[in-house]
Coordinates of C-alpha atoms in Angstrom, one line a residue:
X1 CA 0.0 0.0 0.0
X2 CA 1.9 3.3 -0.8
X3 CA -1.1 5.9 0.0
X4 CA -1.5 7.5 3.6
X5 CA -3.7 4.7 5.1
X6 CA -5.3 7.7 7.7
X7 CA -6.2 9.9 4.8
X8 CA -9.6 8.8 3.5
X9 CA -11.1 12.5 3.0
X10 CA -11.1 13.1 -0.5
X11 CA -7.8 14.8 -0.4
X12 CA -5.7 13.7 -3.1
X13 CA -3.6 11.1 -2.8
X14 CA 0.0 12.3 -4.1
X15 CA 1.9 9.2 -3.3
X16 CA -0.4 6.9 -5.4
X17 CA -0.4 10.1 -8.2
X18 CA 3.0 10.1 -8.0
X19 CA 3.5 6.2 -9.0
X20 CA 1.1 6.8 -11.9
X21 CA 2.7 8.9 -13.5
X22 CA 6.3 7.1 -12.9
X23 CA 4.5 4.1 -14.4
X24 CA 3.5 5.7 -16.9
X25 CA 7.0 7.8 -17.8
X26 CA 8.6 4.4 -17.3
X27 CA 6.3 2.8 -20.3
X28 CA 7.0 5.8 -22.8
X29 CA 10.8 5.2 -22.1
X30 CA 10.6 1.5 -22.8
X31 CA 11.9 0.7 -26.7
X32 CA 9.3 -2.7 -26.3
X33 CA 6.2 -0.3 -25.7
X34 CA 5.8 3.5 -26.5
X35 CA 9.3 4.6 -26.5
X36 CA 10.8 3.2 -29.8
X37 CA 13.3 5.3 -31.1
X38 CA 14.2 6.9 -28.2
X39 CA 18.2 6.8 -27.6
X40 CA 18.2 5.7 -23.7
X41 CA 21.5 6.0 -22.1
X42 CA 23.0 2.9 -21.9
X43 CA 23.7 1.5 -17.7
X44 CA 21.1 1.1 -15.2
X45 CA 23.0 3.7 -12.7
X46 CA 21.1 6.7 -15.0
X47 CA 17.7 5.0 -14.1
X48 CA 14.7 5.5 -11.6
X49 CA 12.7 2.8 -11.3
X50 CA 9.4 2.1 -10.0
X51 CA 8.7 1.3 -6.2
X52 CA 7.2 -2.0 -6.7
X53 CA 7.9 -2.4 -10.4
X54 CA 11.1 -3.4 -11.3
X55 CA 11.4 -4.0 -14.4
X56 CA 9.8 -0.7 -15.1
X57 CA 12.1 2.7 -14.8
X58 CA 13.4 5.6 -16.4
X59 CA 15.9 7.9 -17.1
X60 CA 17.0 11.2 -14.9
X61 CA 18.5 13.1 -17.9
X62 CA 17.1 14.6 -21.0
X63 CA 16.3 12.5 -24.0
X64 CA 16.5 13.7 -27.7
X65 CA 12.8 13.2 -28.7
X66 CA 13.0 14.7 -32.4
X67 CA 12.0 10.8 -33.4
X68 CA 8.7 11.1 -31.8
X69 CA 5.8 12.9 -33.4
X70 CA 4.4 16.0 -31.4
X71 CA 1.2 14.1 -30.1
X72 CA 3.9 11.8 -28.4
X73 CA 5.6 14.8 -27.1
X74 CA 2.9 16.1 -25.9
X75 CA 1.7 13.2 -23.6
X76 CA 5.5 12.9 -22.9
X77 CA 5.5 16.6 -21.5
X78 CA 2.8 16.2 -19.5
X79 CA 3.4 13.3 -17.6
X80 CA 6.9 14.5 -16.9
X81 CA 5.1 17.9 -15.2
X82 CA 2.8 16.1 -13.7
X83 CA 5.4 13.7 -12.1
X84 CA 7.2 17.0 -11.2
X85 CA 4.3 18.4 -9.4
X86 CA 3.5 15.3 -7.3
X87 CA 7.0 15.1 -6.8
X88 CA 6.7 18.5 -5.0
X89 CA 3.8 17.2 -2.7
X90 CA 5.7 14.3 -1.5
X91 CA 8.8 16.7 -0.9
X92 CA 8.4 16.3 2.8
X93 CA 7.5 12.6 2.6
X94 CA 9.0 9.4 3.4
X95 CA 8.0 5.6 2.4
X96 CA 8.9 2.9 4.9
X97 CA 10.6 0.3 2.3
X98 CA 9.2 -2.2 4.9
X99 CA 5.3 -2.0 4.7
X100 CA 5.6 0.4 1.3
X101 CA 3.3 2.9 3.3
X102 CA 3.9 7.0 3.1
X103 CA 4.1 8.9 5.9
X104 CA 5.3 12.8 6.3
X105 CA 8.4 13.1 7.1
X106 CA 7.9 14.6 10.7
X107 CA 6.5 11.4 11.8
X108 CA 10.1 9.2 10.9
X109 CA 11.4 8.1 14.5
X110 CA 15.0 8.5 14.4
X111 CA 18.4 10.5 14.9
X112 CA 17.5 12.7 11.7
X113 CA 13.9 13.9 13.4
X114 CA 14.8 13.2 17.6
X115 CA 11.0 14.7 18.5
X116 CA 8.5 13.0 16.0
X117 CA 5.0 14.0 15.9
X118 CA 2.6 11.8 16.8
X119 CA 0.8 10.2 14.0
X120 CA -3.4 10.6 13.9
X121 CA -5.2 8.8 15.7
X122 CA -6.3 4.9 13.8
X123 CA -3.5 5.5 11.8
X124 CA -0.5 2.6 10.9
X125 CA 2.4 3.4 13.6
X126 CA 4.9 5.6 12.6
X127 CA 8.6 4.2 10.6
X128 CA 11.7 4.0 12.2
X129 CA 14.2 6.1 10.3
X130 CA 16.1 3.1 9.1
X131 CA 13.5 1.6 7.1
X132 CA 12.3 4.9 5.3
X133 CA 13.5 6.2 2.0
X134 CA 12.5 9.5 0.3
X135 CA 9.1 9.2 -0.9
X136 CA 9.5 10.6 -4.5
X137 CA 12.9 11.4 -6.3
X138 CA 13.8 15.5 -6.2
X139 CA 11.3 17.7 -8.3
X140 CA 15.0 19.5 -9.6
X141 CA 15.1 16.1 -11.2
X142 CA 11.8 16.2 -13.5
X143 CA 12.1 19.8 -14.1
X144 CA 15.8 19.6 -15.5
X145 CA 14.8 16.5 -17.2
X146 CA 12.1 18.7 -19.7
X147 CA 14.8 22.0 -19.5
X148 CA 17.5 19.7 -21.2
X149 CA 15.6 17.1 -23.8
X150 CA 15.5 18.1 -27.2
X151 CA 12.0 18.6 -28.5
X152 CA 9.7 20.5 -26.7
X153 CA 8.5 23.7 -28.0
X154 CA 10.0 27.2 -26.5
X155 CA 6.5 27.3 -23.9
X156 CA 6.5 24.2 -22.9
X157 CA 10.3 24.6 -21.5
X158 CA 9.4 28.1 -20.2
X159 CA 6.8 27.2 -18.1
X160 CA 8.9 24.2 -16.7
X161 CA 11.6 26.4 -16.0
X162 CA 8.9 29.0 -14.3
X163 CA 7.4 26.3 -12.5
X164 CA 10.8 25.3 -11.1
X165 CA 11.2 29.1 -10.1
X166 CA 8.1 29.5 -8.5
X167 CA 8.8 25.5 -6.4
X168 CA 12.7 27.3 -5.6
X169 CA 11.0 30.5 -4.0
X170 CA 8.6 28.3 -2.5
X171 CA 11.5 26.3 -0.8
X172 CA 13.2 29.8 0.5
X173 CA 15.7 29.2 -2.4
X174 CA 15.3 32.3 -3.4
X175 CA 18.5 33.4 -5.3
X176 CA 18.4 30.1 -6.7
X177 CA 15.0 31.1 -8.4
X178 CA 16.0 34.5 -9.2
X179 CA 18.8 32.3 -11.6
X180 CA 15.9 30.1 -12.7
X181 CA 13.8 32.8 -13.6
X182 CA 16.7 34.2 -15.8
X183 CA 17.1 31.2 -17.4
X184 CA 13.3 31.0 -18.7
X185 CA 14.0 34.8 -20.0
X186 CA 16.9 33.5 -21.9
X187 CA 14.9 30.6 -23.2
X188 CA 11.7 33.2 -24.4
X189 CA 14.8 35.6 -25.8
X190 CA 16.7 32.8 -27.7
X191 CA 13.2 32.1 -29.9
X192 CA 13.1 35.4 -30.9
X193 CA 13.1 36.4 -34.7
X194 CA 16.6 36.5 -36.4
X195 CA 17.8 40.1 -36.1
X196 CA 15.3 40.8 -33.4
X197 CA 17.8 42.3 -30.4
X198 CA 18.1 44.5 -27.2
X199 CA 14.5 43.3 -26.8
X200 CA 14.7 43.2 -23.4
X201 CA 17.6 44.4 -20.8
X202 CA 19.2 40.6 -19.9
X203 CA 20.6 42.2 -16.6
X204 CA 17.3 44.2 -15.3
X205 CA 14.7 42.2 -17.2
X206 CA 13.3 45.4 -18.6
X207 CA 11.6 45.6 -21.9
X208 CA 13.0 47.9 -24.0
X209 CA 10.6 51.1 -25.4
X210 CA 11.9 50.4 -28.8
X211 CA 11.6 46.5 -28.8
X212 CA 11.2 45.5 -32.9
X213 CA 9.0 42.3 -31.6
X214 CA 7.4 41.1 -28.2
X215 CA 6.8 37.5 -27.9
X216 CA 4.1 36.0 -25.6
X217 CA 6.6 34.0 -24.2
X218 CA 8.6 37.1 -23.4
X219 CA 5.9 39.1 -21.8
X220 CA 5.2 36.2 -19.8
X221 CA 9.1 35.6 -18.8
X222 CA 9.1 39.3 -17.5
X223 CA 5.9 39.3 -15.6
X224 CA 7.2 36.7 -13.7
X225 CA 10.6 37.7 -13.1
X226 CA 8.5 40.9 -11.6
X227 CA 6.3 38.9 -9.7
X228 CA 9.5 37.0 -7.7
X229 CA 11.1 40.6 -7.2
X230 CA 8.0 41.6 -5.9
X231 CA 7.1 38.8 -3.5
X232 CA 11.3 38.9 -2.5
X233 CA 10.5 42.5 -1.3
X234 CA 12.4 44.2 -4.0
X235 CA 9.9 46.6 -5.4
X236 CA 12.7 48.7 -7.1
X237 CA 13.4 45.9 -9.4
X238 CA 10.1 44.8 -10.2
X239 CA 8.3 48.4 -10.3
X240 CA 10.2 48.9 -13.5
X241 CA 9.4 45.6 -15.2
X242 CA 5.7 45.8 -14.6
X243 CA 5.3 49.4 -16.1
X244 CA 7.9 47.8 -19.4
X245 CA 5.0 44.6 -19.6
X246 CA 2.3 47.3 -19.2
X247 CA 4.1 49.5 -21.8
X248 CA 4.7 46.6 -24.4
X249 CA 0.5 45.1 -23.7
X250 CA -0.4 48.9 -24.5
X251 CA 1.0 48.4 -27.9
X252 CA -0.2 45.1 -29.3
X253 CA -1.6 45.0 -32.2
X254 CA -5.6 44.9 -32.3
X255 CA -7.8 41.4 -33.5
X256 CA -8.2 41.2 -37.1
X257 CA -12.3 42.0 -37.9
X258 CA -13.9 39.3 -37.5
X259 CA -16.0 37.6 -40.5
X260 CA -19.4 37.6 -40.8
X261 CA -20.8 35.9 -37.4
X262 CA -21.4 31.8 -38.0
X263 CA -25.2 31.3 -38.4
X264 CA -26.5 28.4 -35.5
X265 CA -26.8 24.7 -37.4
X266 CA -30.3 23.7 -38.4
X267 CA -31.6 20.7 -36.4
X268 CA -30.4 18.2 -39.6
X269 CA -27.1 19.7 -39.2
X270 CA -26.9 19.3 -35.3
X271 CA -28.1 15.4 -35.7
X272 CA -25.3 14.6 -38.6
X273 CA -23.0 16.0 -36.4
X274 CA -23.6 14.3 -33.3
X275 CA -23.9 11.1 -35.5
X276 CA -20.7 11.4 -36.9
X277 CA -18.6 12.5 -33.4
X278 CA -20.2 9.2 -32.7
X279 CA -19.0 7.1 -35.9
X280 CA -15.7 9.0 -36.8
X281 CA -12.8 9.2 -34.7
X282 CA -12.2 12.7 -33.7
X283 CA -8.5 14.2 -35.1
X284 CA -6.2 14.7 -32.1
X285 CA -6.2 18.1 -30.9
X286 CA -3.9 20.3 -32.9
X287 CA -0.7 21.9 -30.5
X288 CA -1.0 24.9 -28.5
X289 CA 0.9 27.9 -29.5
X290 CA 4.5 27.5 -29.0
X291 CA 4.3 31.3 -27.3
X292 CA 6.8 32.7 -29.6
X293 CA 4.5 34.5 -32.1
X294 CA 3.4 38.2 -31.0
X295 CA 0.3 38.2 -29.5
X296 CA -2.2 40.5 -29.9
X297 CA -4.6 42.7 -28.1
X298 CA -7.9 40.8 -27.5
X299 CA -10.0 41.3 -24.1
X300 CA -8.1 38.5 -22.2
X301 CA -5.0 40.4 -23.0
X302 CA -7.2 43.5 -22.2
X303 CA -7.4 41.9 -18.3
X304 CA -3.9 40.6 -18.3
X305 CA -2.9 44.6 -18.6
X306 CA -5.7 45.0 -15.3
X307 CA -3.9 42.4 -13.7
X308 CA -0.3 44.6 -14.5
X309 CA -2.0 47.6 -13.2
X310 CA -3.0 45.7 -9.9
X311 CA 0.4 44.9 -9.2
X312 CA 2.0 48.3 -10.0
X313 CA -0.9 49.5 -7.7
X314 CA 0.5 47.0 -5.0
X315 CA 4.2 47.6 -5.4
X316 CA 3.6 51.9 -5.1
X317 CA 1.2 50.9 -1.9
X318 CA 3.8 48.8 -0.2
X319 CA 6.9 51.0 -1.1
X320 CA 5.2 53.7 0.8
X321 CA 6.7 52.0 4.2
X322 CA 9.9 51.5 2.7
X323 CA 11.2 55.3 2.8
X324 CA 14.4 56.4 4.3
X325 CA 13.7 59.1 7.2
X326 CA 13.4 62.9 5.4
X327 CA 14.6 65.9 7.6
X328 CA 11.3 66.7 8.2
X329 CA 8.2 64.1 9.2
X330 CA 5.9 66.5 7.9
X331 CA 8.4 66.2 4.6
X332 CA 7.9 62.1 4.9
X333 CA 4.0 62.1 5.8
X334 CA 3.7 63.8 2.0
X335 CA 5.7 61.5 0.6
X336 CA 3.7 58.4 2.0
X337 CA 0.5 59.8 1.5
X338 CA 1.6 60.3 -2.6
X339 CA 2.1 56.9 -2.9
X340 CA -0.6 55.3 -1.1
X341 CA -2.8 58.0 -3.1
X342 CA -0.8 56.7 -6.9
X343 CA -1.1 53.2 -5.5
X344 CA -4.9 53.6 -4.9
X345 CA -5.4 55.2 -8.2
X346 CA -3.7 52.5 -9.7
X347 CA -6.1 49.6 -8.2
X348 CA -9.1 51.4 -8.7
X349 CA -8.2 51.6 -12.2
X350 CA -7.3 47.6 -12.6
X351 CA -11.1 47.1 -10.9
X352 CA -12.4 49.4 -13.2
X353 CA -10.8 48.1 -16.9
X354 CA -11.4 44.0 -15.1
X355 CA -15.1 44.9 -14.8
X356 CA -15.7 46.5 -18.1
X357 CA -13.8 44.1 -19.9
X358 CA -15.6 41.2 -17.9
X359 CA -18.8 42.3 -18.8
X360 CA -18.7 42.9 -22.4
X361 CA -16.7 39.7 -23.1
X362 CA -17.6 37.0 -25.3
X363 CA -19.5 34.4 -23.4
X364 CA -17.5 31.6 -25.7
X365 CA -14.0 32.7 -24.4
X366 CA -13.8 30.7 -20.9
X367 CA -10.1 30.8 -20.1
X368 CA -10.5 35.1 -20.8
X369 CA -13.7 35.4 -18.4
X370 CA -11.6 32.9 -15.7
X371 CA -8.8 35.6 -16.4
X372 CA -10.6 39.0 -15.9
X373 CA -12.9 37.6 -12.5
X374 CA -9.3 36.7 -11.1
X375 CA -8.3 39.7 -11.6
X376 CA -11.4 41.6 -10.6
X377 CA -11.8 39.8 -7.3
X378 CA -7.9 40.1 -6.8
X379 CA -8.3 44.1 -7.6
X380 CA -11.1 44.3 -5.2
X381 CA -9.6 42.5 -2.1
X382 CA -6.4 44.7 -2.8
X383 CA -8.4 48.2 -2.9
X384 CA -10.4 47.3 0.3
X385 CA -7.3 46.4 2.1
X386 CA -5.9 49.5 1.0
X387 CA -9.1 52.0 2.0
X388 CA -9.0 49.8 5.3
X389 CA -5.3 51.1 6.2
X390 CA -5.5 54.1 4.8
X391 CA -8.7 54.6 7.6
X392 CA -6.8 53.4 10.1
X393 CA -3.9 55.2 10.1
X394 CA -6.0 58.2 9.7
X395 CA -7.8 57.8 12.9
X396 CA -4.6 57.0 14.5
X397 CA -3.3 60.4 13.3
X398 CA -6.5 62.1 14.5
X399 CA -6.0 60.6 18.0
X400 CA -2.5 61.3 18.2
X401 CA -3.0 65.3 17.4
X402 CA -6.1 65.8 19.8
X403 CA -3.5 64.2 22.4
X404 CA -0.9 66.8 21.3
X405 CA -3.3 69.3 21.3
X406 CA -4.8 68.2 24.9
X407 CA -0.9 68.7 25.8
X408 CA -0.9 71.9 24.6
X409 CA 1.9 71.0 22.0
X410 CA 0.1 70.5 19.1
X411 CA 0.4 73.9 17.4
X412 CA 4.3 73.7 17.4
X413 CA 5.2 71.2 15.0
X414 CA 3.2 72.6 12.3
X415 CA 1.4 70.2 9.4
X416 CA -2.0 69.4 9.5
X417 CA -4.6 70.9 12.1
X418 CA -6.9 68.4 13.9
X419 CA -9.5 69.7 11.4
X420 CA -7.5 68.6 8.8
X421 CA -6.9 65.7 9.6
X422 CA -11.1 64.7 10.6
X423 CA -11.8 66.0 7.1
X424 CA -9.1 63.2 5.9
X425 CA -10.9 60.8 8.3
X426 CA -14.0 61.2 6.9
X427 CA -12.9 61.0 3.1
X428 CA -11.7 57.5 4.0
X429 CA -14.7 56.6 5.6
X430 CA -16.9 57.6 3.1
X431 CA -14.4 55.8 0.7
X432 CA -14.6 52.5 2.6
X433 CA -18.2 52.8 2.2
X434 CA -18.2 53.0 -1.5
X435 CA -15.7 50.2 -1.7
X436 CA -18.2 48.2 0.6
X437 CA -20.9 48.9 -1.7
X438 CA -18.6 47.9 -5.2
X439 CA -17.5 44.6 -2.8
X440 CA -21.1 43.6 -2.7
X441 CA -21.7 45.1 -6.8
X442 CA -18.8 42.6 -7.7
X443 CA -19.6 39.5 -5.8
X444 CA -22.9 39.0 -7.4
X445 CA -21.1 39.1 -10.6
X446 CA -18.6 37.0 -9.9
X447 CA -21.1 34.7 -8.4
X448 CA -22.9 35.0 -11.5
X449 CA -19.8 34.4 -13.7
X450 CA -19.2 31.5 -11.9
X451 CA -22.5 30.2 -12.3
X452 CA -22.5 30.9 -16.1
X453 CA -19.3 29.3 -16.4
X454 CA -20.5 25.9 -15.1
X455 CA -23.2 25.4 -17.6
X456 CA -20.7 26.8 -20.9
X457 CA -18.3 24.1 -19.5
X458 CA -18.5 21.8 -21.8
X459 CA -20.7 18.2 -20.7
X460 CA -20.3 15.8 -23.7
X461 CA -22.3 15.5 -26.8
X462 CA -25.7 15.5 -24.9
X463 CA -25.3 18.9 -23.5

């Protein structure tokens, strides 16, 4: 049994995941069944096999899969992510070798882990540290195993190497990730068009204003190269980056006019063509874009800029408890109060382009609906949180002048009266108000959204 015998909630099961897809990397390796034509390296020291499965295994470097066709490279792809990700749930995860059952690492009794934590009650007692082996091999090992087979198209290796990022920060890894994040800029850059240079800055991540072509692979390296200098607390280097995405968005070309709008199948029509999705084998679906073409400005990308403008409105927000002391607190109160205001106006603006664009939308496009209500509900939780501290400190500054003034020191140090500042205290309240009332606006659309969505998601042939 390799799944945690105490969790029978529904969660998923990663260690039982996790052997699925090694069995089924293990069979698209194997020359005898899906991997013909594959050049293996020879020597079983270069191989991972199975728990349980012997005879099954496969390799920990990259393969040259030019000899497969892209359907196979496809599956191959996504079983090796999907091998990386349960790999990355079963990081803190042993299997005792001895009963071939998974427990969490914290449970293992012995010199590694001297204070083990009890294991839930009805569960299998916990392994001694002697028996236990890690429960999965590294995730490092899947990832580098897409970054370095020859094959896969310039997205598919980007968002391994993104994915590997974002698992590196998640591990406190961080300048680690910060290298890892380079390296997926350098694969989006190397797939640019001959003669196409100085796109971006390879140092800053910065896209230049005069960039000859922007790839959706790039804009999608940047933004999250941005995204880890933000989370890392280094807002100088990712304010920049953000405006350069927003910047670069702001300039993609619009759709081409659409044709004249398709006219709904008669009822003959409908019948033949549920009959033949019955009789005829469907064609496999075509492959995704490889990301390296330019993209262009449709409403999706329209929310992806919303989603730019959120951050930017973030970054500004948060910077605003980052300054150096001025001279003069008066001096530094300004200079907060500018920020928070340019970080407000930048939210407000995100809501406001997420909502529009959410609600003229075309009901077909899923994944761009999904896109703008993230983004809307993101904007909105931002803004309130923003209003929120913004009142806050307000009536903190209120209460600390009528003490001043109590004291009879109040009129020294200048700045705002107490008057002032009430008037202040009573914008934000009204503005928290407002925000309360566009909270409420917004969650019956997005409830709405989400209803809507459910019954466009496609059911089968009998929906």
């Amino acid at each position: 049994m390799s799944e945690l015998d105490f969790n029978r909630s529904g969660v998923t099961e990663w260690p039982q995941v996790g052997n699925n897809y090694w069995v089924a990397l293990s069979r698209l390796e194997d020359p005898s069944l899906d991997g013909k034509d594959l050049q293996i390296p020879p020597g079983d020291d270069h191989r991972v096999y199975v728990v349980g499965i012997d005879a099954l295994g496969f390799t920990r470097n990259g393969l040259d899969l030019l000899s497969k066709s892209e359907e196979w490279r496809r599956g191959y792809y996504s079983v090796l992510l999907g091998a990386a990700r349960a790999a990355e749930h079963l990081d803190e995860e042993v299997r005792d070798t001895k009963r071939n059952i998974t427990f969490p690492k914290e449970h293992m009794i012995g010199p590694s882990n001297p204070r083990p934590k009890p294991v839930p009650h009805g569960a299998a007692s916990p392994p001694l540290e002697e028996n236990c082996v890690p429960a999965s091999e590294s995730p490092q090992m899947f990832y580098t195993k897409i970054l370095t087979s020859t094959g896969f198209s310039t997205r598919q290796r980007l968002d391994a190497a993104l994915a590997y990022a974002d698992w590196l920060d998640f591990k406190g890894l961080h300048e680690t990730a910060e290298e890892m994040y380079d390296w997926g800029l350098d694969i989006a850059m190397g797939a640019l068009p001959v003669g196409v240079n100085n796109a971006v800055d390879s140092q800053t991540g910065i896209i230049s204003n005069n960039a000859a072509y922007v790839s959706n692979n790039l804009l999608k390296a940047t933004t999250a190269l941005a995204i880890h200098h933000a989370r890392n607390a280094n807002l100088t280097a990712a304010l920049p980056i953000f405006l350069s995405v927003l910047r670069a968005k702001k300039q993609l070309s619009l759709p081409p006019v659409p044709n004249a709008p398709k006219t709904e199948p008669t009822k003959l029509e409908w019948i033949m063509s549920v009959a033949k999705s019955i009789l005829v084998t469907p064609p496999y679906p075509p492959p995704p874009p490889s990301g390296d073409e330019a993209p262009i400005r449709t409403p999706a990308a329209v929310c992806e800029e919303a989603a730019v403008m959120a951050h930017v409105g973030e970054i500004l927000f948060a910077s605003s408890n980052d300054d150096s002391e001025p001279p003069l607190k008066e001096s530094k109160s300004r200079s907060t109060s500018r920020k928070q205001t340019s970080g407000l106006s930048w939210t407000r603006d995100a809501v406001d382009v997420s909502e529009s664009t959410l609600m003229s939308m075309d009901g077909a496009d899923l994944d761009g609906r999904q896109t703008c209500a993230e983004c809307l509900r993101t904007g909105m939780d931002n803004w309130s949180t923003m209003v929120r501290k913004m009142l806050r400190d307000q009536r903190r500054s209120v209460s600390t002048k009528e003490d001043k003034v109590g004291n009879g020191r109040g009129w020294f140090w200048g700045g705002k009266s107490t008057e002032e500042a009430e008037e202040d205290e009573g914008r934000w309240e009204r503005e928290m108000h407002s925000v309360d009332e566009r909270m409420d606006k917004v969650q019956r659309l997005l409830e709405n959204e989400e209803e809507s969505r459910k019954q466009r998601k496609p059911g089968g042939w009998l929906r």
